[in-house]
Coordinates of C-alpha atoms in Angstrom, one line a residue:
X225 CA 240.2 66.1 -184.8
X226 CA 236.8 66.8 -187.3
X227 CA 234.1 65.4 -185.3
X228 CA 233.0 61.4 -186.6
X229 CA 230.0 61.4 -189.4
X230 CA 226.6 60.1 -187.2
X231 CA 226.8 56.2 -188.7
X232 CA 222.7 54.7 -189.1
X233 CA 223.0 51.4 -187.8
X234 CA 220.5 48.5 -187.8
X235 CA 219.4 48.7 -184.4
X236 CA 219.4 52.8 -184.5
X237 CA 216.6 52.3 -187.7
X238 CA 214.9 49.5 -186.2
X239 CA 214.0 51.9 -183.4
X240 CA 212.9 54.7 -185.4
X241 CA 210.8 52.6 -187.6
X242 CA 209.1 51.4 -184.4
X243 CA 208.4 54.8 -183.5
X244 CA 206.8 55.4 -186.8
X245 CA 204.6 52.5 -186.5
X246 CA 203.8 53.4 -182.8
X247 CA 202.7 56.6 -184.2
X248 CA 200.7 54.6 -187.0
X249 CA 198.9 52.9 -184.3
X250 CA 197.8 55.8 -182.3
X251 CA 196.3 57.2 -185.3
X252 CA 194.6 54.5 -186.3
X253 CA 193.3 54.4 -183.0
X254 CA 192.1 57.8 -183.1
X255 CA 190.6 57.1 -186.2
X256 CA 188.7 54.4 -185.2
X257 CA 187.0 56.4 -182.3
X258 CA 185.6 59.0 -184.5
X259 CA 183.9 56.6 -187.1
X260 CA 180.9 56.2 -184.9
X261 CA 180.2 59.5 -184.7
X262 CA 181.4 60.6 -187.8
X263 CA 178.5 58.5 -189.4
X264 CA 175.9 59.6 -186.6
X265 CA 176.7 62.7 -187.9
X266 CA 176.1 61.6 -191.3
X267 CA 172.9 60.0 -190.3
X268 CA 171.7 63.2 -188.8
X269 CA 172.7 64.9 -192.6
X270 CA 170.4 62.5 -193.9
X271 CA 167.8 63.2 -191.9
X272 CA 167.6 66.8 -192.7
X273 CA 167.8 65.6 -196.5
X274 CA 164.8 63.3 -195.8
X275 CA 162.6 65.8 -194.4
X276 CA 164.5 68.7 -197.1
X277 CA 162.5 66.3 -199.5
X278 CA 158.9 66.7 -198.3
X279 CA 159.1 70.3 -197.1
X280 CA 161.1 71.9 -199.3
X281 CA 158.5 74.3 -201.2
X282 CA 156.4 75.2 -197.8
X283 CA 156.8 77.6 -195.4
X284 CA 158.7 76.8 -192.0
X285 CA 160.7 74.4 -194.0
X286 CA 163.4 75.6 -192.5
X287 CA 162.5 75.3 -188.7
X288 CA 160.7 71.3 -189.9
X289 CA 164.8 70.4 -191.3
X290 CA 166.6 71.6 -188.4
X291 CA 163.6 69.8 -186.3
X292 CA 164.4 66.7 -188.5
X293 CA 168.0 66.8 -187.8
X294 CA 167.4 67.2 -183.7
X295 CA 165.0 64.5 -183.9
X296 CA 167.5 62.3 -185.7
X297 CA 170.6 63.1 -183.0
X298 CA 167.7 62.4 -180.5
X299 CA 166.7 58.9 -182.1
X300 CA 170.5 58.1 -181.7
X301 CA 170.8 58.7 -178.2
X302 CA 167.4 56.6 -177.4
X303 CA 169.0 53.7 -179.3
X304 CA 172.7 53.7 -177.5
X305 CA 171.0 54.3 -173.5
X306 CA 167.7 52.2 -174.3
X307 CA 169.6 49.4 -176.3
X308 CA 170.6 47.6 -173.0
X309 CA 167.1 47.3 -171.8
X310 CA 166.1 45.1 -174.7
X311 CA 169.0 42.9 -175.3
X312 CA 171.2 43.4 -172.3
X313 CA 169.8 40.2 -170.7
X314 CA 170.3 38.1 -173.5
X315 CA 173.8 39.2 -174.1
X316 CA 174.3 38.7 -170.4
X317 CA 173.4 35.3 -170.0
X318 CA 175.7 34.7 -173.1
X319 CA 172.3 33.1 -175.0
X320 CA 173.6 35.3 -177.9
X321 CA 176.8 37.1 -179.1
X322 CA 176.8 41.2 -179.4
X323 CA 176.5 41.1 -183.0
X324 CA 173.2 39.5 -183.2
X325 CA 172.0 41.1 -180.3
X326 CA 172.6 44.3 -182.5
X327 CA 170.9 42.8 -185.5
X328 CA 167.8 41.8 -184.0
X329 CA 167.4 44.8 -181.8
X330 CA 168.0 47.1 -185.0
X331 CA 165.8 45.0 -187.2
X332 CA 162.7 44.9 -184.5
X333 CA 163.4 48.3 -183.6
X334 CA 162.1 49.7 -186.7
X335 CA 159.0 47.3 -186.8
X336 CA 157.8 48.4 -183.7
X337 CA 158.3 52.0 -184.5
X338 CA 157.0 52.3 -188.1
X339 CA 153.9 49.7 -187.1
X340 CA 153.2 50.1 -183.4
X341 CA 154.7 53.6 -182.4
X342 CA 151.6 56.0 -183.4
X343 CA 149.5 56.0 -180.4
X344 CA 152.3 57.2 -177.8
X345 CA 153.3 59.5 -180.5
X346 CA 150.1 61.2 -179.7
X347 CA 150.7 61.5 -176.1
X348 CA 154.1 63.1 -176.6
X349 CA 153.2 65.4 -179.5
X350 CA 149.4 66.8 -178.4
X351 CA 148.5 65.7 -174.9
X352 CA 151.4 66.5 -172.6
X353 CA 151.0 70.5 -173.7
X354 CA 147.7 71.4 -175.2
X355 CA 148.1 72.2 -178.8
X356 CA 144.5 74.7 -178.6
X357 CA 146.0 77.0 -175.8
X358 CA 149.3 78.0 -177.3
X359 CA 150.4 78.9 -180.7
X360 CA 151.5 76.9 -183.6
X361 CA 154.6 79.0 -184.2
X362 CA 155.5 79.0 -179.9
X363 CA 154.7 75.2 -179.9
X364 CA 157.0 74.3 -182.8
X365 CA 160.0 76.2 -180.2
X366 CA 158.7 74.6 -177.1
X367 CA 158.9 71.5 -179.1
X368 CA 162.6 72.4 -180.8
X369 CA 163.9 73.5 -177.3
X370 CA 162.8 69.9 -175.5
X371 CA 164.1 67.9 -178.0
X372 CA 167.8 69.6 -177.8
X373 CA 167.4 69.3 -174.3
X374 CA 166.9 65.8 -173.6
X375 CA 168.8 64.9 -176.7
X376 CA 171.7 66.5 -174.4
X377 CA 170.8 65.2 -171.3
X378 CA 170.9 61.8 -173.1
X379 CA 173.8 62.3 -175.1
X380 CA 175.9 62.9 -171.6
X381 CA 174.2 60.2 -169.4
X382 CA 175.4 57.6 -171.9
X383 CA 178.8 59.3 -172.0
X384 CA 178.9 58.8 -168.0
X385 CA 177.4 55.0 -168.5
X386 CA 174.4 56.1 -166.5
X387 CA 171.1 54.2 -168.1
X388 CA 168.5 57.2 -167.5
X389 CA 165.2 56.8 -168.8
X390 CA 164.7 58.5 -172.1
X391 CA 161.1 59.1 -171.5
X392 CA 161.4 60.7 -168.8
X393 CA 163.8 63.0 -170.5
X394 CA 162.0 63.9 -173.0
X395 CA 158.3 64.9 -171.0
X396 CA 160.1 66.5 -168.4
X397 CA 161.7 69.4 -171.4
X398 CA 158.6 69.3 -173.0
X399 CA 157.0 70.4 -169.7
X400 CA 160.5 73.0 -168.6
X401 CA 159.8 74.1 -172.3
X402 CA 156.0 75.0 -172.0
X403 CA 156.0 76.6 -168.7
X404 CA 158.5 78.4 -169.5
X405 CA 157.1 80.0 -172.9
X406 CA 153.8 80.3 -171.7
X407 CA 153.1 79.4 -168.0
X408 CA 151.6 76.2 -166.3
X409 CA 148.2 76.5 -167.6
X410 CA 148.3 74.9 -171.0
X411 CA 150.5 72.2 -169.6
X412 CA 147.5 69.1 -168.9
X413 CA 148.5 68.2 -165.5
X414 CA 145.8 65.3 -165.8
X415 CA 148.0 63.6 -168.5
X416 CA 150.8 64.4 -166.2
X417 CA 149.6 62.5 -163.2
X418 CA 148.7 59.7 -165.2
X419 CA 152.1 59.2 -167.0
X420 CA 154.2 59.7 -163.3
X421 CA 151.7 57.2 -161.8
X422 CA 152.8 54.6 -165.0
X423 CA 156.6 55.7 -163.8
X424 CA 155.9 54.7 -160.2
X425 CA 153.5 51.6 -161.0
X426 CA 155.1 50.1 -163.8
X427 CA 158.7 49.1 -162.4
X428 CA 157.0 47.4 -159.7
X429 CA 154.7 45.4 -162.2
X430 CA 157.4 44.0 -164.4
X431 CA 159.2 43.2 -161.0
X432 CA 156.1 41.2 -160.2
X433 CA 155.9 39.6 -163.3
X434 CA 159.0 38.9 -163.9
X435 CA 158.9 37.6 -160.2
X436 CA 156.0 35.2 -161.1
X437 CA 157.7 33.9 -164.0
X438 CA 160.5 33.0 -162.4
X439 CA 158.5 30.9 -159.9
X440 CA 156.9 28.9 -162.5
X441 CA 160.4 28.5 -164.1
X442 CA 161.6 26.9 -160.6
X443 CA 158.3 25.3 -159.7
X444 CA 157.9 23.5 -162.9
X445 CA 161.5 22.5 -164.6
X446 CA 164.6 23.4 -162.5
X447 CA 163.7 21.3 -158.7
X448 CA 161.9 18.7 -160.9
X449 CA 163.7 15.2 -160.8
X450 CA 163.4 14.9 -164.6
X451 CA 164.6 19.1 -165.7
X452 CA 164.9 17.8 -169.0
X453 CA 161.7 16.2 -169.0
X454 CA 160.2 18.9 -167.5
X455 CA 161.3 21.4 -169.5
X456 CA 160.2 19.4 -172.7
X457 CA 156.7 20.0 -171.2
X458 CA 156.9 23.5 -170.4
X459 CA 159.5 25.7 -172.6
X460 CA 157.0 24.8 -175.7
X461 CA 154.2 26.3 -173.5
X462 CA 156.3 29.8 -172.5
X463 CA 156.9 30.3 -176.6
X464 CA 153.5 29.6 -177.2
X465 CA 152.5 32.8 -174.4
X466 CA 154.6 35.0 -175.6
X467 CA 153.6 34.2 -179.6
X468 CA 150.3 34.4 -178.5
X469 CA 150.3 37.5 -176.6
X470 CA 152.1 39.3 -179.0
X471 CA 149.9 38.6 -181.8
X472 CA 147.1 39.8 -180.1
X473 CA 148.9 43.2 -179.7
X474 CA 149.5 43.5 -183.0
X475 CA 145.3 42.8 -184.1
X476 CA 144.6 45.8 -181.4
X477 CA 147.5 47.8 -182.8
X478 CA 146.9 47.3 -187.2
X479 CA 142.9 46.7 -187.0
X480 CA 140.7 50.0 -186.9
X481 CA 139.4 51.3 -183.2
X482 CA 136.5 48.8 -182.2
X483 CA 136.6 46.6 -185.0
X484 CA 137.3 43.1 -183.2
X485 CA 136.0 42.9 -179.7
X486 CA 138.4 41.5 -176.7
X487 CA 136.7 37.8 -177.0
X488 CA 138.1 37.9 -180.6
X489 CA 141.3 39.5 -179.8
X490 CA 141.7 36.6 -176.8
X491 CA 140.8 34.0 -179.4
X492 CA 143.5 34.7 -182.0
X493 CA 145.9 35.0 -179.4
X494 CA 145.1 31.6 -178.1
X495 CA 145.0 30.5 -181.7
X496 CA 148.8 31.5 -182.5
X497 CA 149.8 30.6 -178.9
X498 CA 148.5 27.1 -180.0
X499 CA 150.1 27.1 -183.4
X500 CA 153.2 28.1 -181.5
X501 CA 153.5 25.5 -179.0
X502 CA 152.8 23.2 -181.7
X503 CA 156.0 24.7 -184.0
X504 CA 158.1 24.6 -180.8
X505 CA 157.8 21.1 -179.0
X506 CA 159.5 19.2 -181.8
X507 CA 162.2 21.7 -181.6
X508 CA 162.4 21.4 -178.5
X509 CA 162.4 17.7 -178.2
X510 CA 165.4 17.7 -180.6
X511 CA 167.4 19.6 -178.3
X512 CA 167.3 17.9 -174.9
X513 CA 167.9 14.5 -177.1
X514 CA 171.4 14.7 -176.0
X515 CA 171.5 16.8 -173.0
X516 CA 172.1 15.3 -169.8
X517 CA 169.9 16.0 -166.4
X518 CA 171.8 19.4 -165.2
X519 CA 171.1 22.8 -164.9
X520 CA 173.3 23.7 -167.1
X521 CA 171.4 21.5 -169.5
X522 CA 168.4 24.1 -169.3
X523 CA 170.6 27.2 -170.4
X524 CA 170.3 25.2 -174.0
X525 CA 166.9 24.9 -174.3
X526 CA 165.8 28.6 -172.9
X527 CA 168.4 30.0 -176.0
X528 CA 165.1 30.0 -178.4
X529 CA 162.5 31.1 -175.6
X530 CA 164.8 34.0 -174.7
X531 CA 165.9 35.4 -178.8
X532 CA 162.0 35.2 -179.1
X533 CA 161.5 37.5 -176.0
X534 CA 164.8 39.9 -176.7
X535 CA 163.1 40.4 -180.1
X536 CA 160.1 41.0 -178.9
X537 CA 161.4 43.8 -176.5
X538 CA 163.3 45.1 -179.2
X539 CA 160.2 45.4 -180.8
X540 CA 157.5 46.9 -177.9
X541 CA 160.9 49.5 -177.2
X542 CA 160.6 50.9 -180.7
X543 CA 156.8 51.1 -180.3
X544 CA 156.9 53.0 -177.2
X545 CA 160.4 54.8 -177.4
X546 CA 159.7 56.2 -180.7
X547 CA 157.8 58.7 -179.7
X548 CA 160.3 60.4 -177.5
X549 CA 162.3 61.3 -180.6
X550 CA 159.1 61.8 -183.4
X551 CA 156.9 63.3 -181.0
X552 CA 158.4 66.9 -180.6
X553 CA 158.9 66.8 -184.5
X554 CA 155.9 65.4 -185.2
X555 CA 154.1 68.7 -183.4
X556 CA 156.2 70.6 -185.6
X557 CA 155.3 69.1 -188.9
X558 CA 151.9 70.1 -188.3
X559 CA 152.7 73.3 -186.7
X560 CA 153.5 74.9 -189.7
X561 CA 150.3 73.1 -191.7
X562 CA 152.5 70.6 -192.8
X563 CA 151.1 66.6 -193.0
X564 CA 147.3 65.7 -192.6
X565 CA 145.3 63.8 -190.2
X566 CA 145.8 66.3 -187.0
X567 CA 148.5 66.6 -185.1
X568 CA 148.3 63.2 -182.8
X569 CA 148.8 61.5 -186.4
X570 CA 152.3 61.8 -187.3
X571 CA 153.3 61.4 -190.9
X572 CA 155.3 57.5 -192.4
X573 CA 158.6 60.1 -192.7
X574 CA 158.7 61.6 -189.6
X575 CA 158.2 57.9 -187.9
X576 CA 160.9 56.8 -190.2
X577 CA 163.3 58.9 -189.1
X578 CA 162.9 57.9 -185.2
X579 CA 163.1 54.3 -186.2
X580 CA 166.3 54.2 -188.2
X581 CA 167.8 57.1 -185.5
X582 CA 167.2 54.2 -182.8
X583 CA 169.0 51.7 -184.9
X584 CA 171.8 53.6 -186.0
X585 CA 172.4 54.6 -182.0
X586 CA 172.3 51.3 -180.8
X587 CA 174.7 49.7 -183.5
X588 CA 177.1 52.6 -183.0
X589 CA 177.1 53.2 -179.2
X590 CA 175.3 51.2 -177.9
X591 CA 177.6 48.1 -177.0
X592 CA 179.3 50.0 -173.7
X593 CA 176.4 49.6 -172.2
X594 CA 175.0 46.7 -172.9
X595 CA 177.7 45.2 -171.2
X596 CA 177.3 47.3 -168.4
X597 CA 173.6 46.0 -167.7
X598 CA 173.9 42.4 -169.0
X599 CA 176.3 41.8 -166.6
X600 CA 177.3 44.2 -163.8
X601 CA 173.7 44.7 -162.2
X602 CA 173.1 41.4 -161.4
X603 CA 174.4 37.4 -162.4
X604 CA 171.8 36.3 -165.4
X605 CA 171.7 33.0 -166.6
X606 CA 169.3 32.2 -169.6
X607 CA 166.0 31.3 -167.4
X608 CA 166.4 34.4 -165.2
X609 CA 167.0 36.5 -168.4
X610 CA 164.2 34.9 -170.7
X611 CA 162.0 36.3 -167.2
X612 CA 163.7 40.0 -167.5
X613 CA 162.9 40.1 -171.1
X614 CA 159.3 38.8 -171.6
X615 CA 158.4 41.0 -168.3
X616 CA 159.7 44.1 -169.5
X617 CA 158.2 43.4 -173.4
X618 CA 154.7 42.3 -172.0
X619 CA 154.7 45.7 -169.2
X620 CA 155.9 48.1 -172.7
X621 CA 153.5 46.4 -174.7
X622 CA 150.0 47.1 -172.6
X623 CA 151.4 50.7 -172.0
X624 CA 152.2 51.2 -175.5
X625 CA 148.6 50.2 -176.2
X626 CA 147.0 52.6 -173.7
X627 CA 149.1 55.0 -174.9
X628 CA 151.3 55.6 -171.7
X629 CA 155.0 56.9 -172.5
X630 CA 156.3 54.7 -169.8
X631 CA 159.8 54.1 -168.9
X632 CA 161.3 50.8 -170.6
X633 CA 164.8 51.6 -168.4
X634 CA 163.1 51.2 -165.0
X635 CA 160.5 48.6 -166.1
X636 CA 163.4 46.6 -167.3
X637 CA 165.4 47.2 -163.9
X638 CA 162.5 46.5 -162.1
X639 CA 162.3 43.0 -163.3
X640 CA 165.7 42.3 -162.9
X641 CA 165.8 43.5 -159.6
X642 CA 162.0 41.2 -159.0
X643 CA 163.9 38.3 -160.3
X644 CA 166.6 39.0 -157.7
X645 CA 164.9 39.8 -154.7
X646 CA 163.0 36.7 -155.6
X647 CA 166.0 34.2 -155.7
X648 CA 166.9 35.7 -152.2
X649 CA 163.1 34.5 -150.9
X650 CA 163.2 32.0 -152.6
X651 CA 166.7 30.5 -151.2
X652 CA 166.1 31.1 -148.0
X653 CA 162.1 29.9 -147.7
X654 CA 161.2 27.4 -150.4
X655 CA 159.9 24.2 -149.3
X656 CA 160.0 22.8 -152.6
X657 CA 164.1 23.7 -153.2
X658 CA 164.8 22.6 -149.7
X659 CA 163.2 19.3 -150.4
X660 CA 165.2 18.9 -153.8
X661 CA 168.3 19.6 -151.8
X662 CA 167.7 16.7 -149.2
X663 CA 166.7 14.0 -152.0
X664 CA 169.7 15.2 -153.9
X665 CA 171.7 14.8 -150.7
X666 CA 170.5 11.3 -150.1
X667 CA 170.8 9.7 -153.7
X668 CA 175.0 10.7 -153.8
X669 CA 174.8 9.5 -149.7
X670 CA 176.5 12.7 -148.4
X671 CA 175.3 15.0 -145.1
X672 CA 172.6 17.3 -145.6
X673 CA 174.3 20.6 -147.0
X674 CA 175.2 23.2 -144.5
X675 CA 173.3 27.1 -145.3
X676 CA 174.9 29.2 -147.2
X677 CA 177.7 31.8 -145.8
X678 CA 175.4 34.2 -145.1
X679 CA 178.4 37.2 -146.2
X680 CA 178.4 35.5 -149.5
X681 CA 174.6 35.5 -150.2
X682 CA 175.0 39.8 -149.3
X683 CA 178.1 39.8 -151.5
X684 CA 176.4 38.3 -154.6
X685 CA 173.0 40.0 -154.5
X686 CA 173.1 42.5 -151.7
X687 CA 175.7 44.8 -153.6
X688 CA 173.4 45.1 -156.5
X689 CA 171.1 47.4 -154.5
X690 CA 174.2 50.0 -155.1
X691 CA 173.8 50.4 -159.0
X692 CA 169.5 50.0 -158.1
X693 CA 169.7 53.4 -156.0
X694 CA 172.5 55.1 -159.0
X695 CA 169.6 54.3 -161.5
X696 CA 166.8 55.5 -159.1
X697 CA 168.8 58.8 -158.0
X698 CA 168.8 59.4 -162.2
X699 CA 165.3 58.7 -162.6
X700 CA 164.6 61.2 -160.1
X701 CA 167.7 63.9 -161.1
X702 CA 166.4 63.5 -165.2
X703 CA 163.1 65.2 -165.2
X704 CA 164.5 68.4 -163.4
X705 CA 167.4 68.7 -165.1
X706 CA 165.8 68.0 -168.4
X707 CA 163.1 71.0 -167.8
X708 CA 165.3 73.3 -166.4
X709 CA 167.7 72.7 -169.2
X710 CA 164.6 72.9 -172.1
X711 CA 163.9 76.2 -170.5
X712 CA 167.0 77.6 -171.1
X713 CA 167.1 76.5 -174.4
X714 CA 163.8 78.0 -175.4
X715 CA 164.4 81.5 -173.6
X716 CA 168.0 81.4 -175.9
X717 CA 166.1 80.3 -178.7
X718 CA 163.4 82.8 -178.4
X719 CA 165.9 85.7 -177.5
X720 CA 167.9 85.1 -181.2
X721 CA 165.5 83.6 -183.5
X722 CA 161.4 85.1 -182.6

C-alpha cells in the first residue's frame, strides 16, 4: 500500500506555532540585552562628534577625537560601578523606587560635574605626572593609554559585580603609563603620598561620621518616649545641616579664590541652614500628623532627609568623579595647543562629555549593582541610610574642595560598614537602649527581655565583613593591575602609532 499523506492537525500546529513564538521570545530577549550597549555605543559616537566639532581644523584632531571617544566609554563605566555609592542606600532602604534613584543621580550628576568638577580635574590632568618634564606629544599617549586602561579594568569589574574604586583606577594607569614612557622621575610622588593617604584616611572618616550621626539619630529620636515628637524636633534640624553645608560648598566652589573669607562662607551656610529648617518643620509636622509612636513611623519622615542627601551625593560624585574620565582628555586637549587657560583648566566640552558619560552609565548599567550594594552589604533602613549618604556626600565634598581624587566607593563602604560596627556597640553597651528596653518592658507588664542569640547577632552583621574584605582585596588588586595594564597599552601604542 502507497504510504498515508502526513495529515496537519490542530494540536500538531499548535505546537509548531509555540515553537515559533518560543523562538520570538528568545530574540526579543536577545534584543533587549544589546540596547544598553548599543546606545553606549552611540553615546561614545557622539562624543567623538562633539569634540569632531571644536577640533576639526587643528592639528592632533585626530588623536583629541579618539581621546574624546575613550573618555566618553570611560565616563560610562564611572556611572554604572560609582552609581551604587550615591543612591544604593536610598534604594536599599526602599525610601525611593530605582527609577528615581536613576533620575536624580543622572540629573545631579551633571551639576556636580559641569559646576564643581574643575579643581580635581587639575589633579588628574597636571599634578599626578608633571606636564614640564615630559613632552606634550608623549603626555597626550601616556594620557590615551591610562584612560583605555582603567576604562577596561572598570568595564570588567562591573561585569564581575565587583564595586572597585574608579579613582583609584584611573591614577594608578596614569602612573603604570608615565613610568613606563619615561621613568619614575616626572611622576610627583609628593601628590602621590598625599592622594594614597586621602585613600587610607578617608574611609575611616566617613565611617566616623557616619558613626556619629547615627548616634545622634538613636540618642535624640528613636529611644525617646515620644519618636514622633522627637523627630518633629530634630529631622527639620538634619535638613537644615545638610542645606547649609552644601551651600557653603558651592560659595567656595563658583566665587573667585579668596574672595569671601571662612567667617562669611560659615555665615551663609548658617543662613540657608536656617532658611532650611524653617521650609522643613512644617513639612515635617504634616507628616507625623497621622503616624503613630513606632519605628516604623520614622522610616516616613527620614524619606525627605534621605532624597536630599542621595542628591546631594549624586551631586559631590560628579564633582569629584569627573575627573577620572576628563582629566586624561583634558591633558590632551591642551597637549596639542588646543583650549586656553593652562592645562589644569579643562575646557565646558571636555567637562561635558564626562558628565553626560556618567549619566548615560548609570541609567544603562548601573541598576545590577545598585541592588547589589543597597541591599546585600548590610540591612539599611531609612535612618541608617540618610547616615551612609550625608557621610559619604559631606567626606566627597571637602576632598573635592582640596582637590583630593578620593575614592567615593570606599568612603561610601566605610560609612556603611561605621554605621554597622556601631549598631553592634551600640546593642550590646548602650545605657540609654538598655534603659528604653526595661521601661518598654514594664508599661506592656512582661519579663525583662532575654539578650539576643548571640549566633544571630554574627549571622546578621558578622557576615558582612565577607563582602568588606572582597571590596578591600579590589582596592588593593586595582592600582596594580590598572598600571601594569596602562603600560602595556602605551608600549603597544607607542610601538604602532609614534
Amino acid at each position: 500500500m502507497p504510504p498515508r499523506p502526513a495529515v496537519l492537525t490542530k494540536r500538531t500546529l499548535d505546537k509548531d506555532l509555540d515553537k515559533i513564538t518560543h523562538a520570538e521570545d528568545v530574540a526579543k530577549h536577545v534584543l533587549r540585552r544589546l540596547v544598553a550597549p548599543g546606545l553606549g555605543l552611540i553615546f561614545v559616537g557622539l562624543a567623538m562628534l562633539f569634540a569632531g566639532v571644536y577640533v576639526f581644523d587643528r592639528p592632533g584632531a585626530m588623536l583629541v577625537v579618539a581621546a574624546a571617544a575613550l573618555a566618553g566609554y570611560m565616563a560610562m563605566n564611572i556611572g554604572a560601578n560609582d552609581v551604587t555609592n550615591n543612591v544604593g542606600a536610598a534604594v536599599g532602604a526602599r525610601a525611593m523606587t530605582m527609577g528615581q534613584a536613576l533620575v536624580i543621580a543622572a540629573i545631579f550628576e551633571v551639576l556636580g560635574a559641569t559646576v564643581a568638577g574643575g579643581e580635581v580635574v587639575k589633579t588628574i590632568s597636571a599634578n599626578i605626572v608633571d606636564a614640564v618634564q615630559v613632552s606634550p606629544v608623549l603626555l597626550g599617549w601616556i594620557m590615551m593609554a591610562a584612560l583605555m586602561a582603567a576604562a577596561l579594568w572598570i568595564n570588567l569589574a562591573t561585569w564581575m559585580n565587583a564595586p572597585v574604586s574608579t579613582t583609584h583606577a584611573i591614577v594608578g594607569a596614569v602612573i603604570g603609563a608615565g613610568i613606563s614612557a619615561v621613568g619614575p622621575e616626572p611622576v610627583n610622588w609628593q601628590v602621590m603620598l598625599e592622594i594614597t593617604s586621602s585613600w587610607i584616611t578617608s574611609p575611616l572618616i566617613g565611617g566616623l561620621i557616619a558613626a556619629g550621626l547615627l548616634y545622634l539619630v538613636k540618642t535624640l529620636i528613636i529611644y525617646r518616649d515620644d519618636k514622633v515628637a522627637a523627630a518633629q524636633r530634630w529631622v527639620p534640624v538634619l535638613v537644615a545641616v545638610m542645606a547649609g553645608g552644601f551651600m557653603a560648598y558651592m560659595v567656595l566652589q563658583l566665587s573667585p579664590p579668596g574672595r569671601f573669607p571662612p567667617l562669611t562662607v560659615l555665615l551663609i551656610g548658617i543662613g540657608i541652614g536656617l532658611v532650611s529648617w524653617l521650609a522643613a518643620r512644617p513639612l515635617v509636622l504634616a507628616q507625623a500628623r497621622a503616624l503613630e509612636n513606632r519605628n516604623s513611623s520614622l522610616r516616613t519622615l527620614f524619606r525627605l532627609p534621605l532624597i536630599g542627601s542621595a542628591a546631594l551625593l549624586s551631586f559631590a560624585h560628579g564633582a569629584n568623579d569627573v575627573s577620572n574620565a576628563v582629566g586624561p582628555l583634558s591633558a590632551i586637549v591642551h597637549s596639542v595647543g588646543i583650549g586656553g587657560g593652562g592645562i589644569g583648566h579643562p575646557p565646558l566640552w571636555v567637562m561635558l562629555i564626562g558628565a553626560f558619560g556618567i549619566s548615560v552609565g548609570l541609567l544603562l548599567f548601573g541598576p545590577r549593582l545598585i541592588r547589589l550594594v543597597g541591599e546585600e552589604i548590610t540591612k539599611l533602613n531609612p535612618m541608617r541610610a540618610y547616615c551612609v549618604a550625608l557621610s559619604t556626600a559631606f567626606t566627597v565634598i571637602v576632598a573635592s574642595w582640596l582637590g583630593l581624587p578620593v575614592s567615593t566607593t570606599h568612603i561610601a563602604v566605610g560609612s556603611v560598614f561605621g554605621v554597622g560596627f556601631f549598631r553592634e556597640w551600640y546593642t550590646r553597651h548602650s545605657k540609654r537602649r538598655i534603659a528604653y528596653i526595661r521601661r518598654k518592658a514594664e508599661s506592656f507588664d512582661i519579663d525583662e527581655p532575654e539578650e539576643p542569640n548571640i549566633h544571630e547577632t554574627r549571622r546578621r552583621y558578622l557576615v558582612r565583613r565577607s563582602h568588606f574584605m572582597t571590596i578591600v582585596a579590589a582596592w588593593i588588586v586595582t592600582v596594580p593591575v590598572s598600571a601594569a595594564l596602562a603600560a602595556m597599552i602605551y608600549w603597544v601604542m607607542f610601538a604602532l602609532f609614534v
